[in-house]
């Protein structure tokens, strides 16, 4: 298992580019199942979860050709409308093929995702929505079987809680349904908007993506398209925090600053100098001190849960006490114990974490537990005194492409060891 060895104490300087968004690429790949025509996607990041999704799509019947960060897909027919357990257990976002499979072939057999490190993460709302659209659902032997032999029909689906991939799954199911579908309390994430733009380019009729009410008029069929994925706001946000925690002067390029409004605002409240020199870049400069500022995670456009762990690492260096509340997932503080091994002073009480700042961190052996928790350990190691060894970095490789190379070229002393 690969490890990262990091020697802390270097202020990051220079530029770090942002890749395409993993969480936008995953639904976009699944959306290619909706047409028998060619689909070309640009800015697809080379990360584990994307490779897993590509394997799944090939099993389903797609021809997938990877050419740098471009992926070309052709799905003449669905040969196996299944997402098997051995794939789904490694990536829960496999449930994103549920909607497209039922819409395109009238049936789907998708493994239930099972548990996840950060929380129960059921897909009951995906299933509820498909039932509302007329699919017959059977759950047995760890699988969801959905059938709609006569096709789906439009309906109103009210999500009692906001779900990003639930919104994306149902949007993909509805685009070929008969009649109008209304998704209420829909997720407003940029990745939902990006998917809607891709589907619209394929001939879908969607209004309101990016708001909490999305209206879809079903169409007979969808054509192929060529689509460029939006930048990864979580990767970009992680690097902005890296510039802040190392008191550096870092330009994060090829990103979309408006997708990071909540993070930028929070960092400015904490006294970090964050500016937008251009339409696709953010500049972060340390000012030598960081104020402790409370933070509560919220659905977009609030502060992203996927940046909570990174913010917690930063607050270990702030000058007071910060209260962090995680409202989206029930177990997303696993990084806290590892940060404590490095000297952080964090008290957990349910969904709340109280972070006492101005703690000098010292390098230690730590273990990555989930994708974003791992990123927070890298950030802490960049500022810790001495050497940190992070084990199980395959968690990081799920969502960050060559993070160690990107950080090293901005001055970090980080290397990957087999
Ligand atoms: C997406 O996961 C992201 N993944 C996650 O990013 C992100 O943390 C999450 O949205 C929240 O922003 C992708 O887009 C591939 P949800 P998703 O459905 O869609 C509950 C990363 O680090 N819920 O919005 O699975 C659920 O348990 C990953 O890249 C139900 O109860 O998240 C959670 O508490 C981690 N029933 C809350 O809703 C359902 O049917 C939000 O989950 C669905 C969700």
CSV table of C-alpha atoms in Angstrom, one decimal, residues 92 115-121 305-306 308 326 328-335 351 369-373:
chain,number,residue,atom,x,y,z
A,92,UNK,CA,-21.2,3.9,-4.0
A,115,UNK,CA,-22.1,1.1,4.6
A,116,UNK,CA,-19.5,3.7,4.1
A,117,UNK,CA,-16.9,5.2,6.4
A,118,UNK,CA,-18.6,8.6,6.7
A,119,UNK,CA,-22.1,7.4,7.3
A,120,UNK,CA,-25.0,5.1,6.4
A,121,UNK,CA,-25.6,6.8,3.0
A,305,UNK,CA,-19.1,19.0,3.7
A,306,UNK,CA,-16.3,17.8,1.4
A,308,UNK,CA,-14.9,20.3,6.3
A,326,UNK,CA,-21.2,18.6,10.3
A,328,UNK,CA,-24.7,16.3,6.2
A,329,UNK,CA,-23.1,13.0,7.3
A,330,UNK,CA,-23.3,11.4,10.7
A,331,UNK,CA,-19.7,10.2,11.0
A,332,UNK,CA,-17.4,12.5,9.2
A,333,UNK,CA,-14.9,13.4,11.9
A,334,UNK,CA,-12.5,10.4,11.6
A,335,UNK,CA,-9.6,12.8,10.7
A,351,UNK,CA,-22.0,16.3,15.1
A,369,UNK,CA,-9.7,6.7,6.4
A,370,UNK,CA,-11.7,8.3,3.7
A,371,UNK,CA,-11.1,10.6,0.7
A,372,UNK,CA,-11.4,14.0,2.3
A,373,UNK,CA,-10.1,13.0,5.7
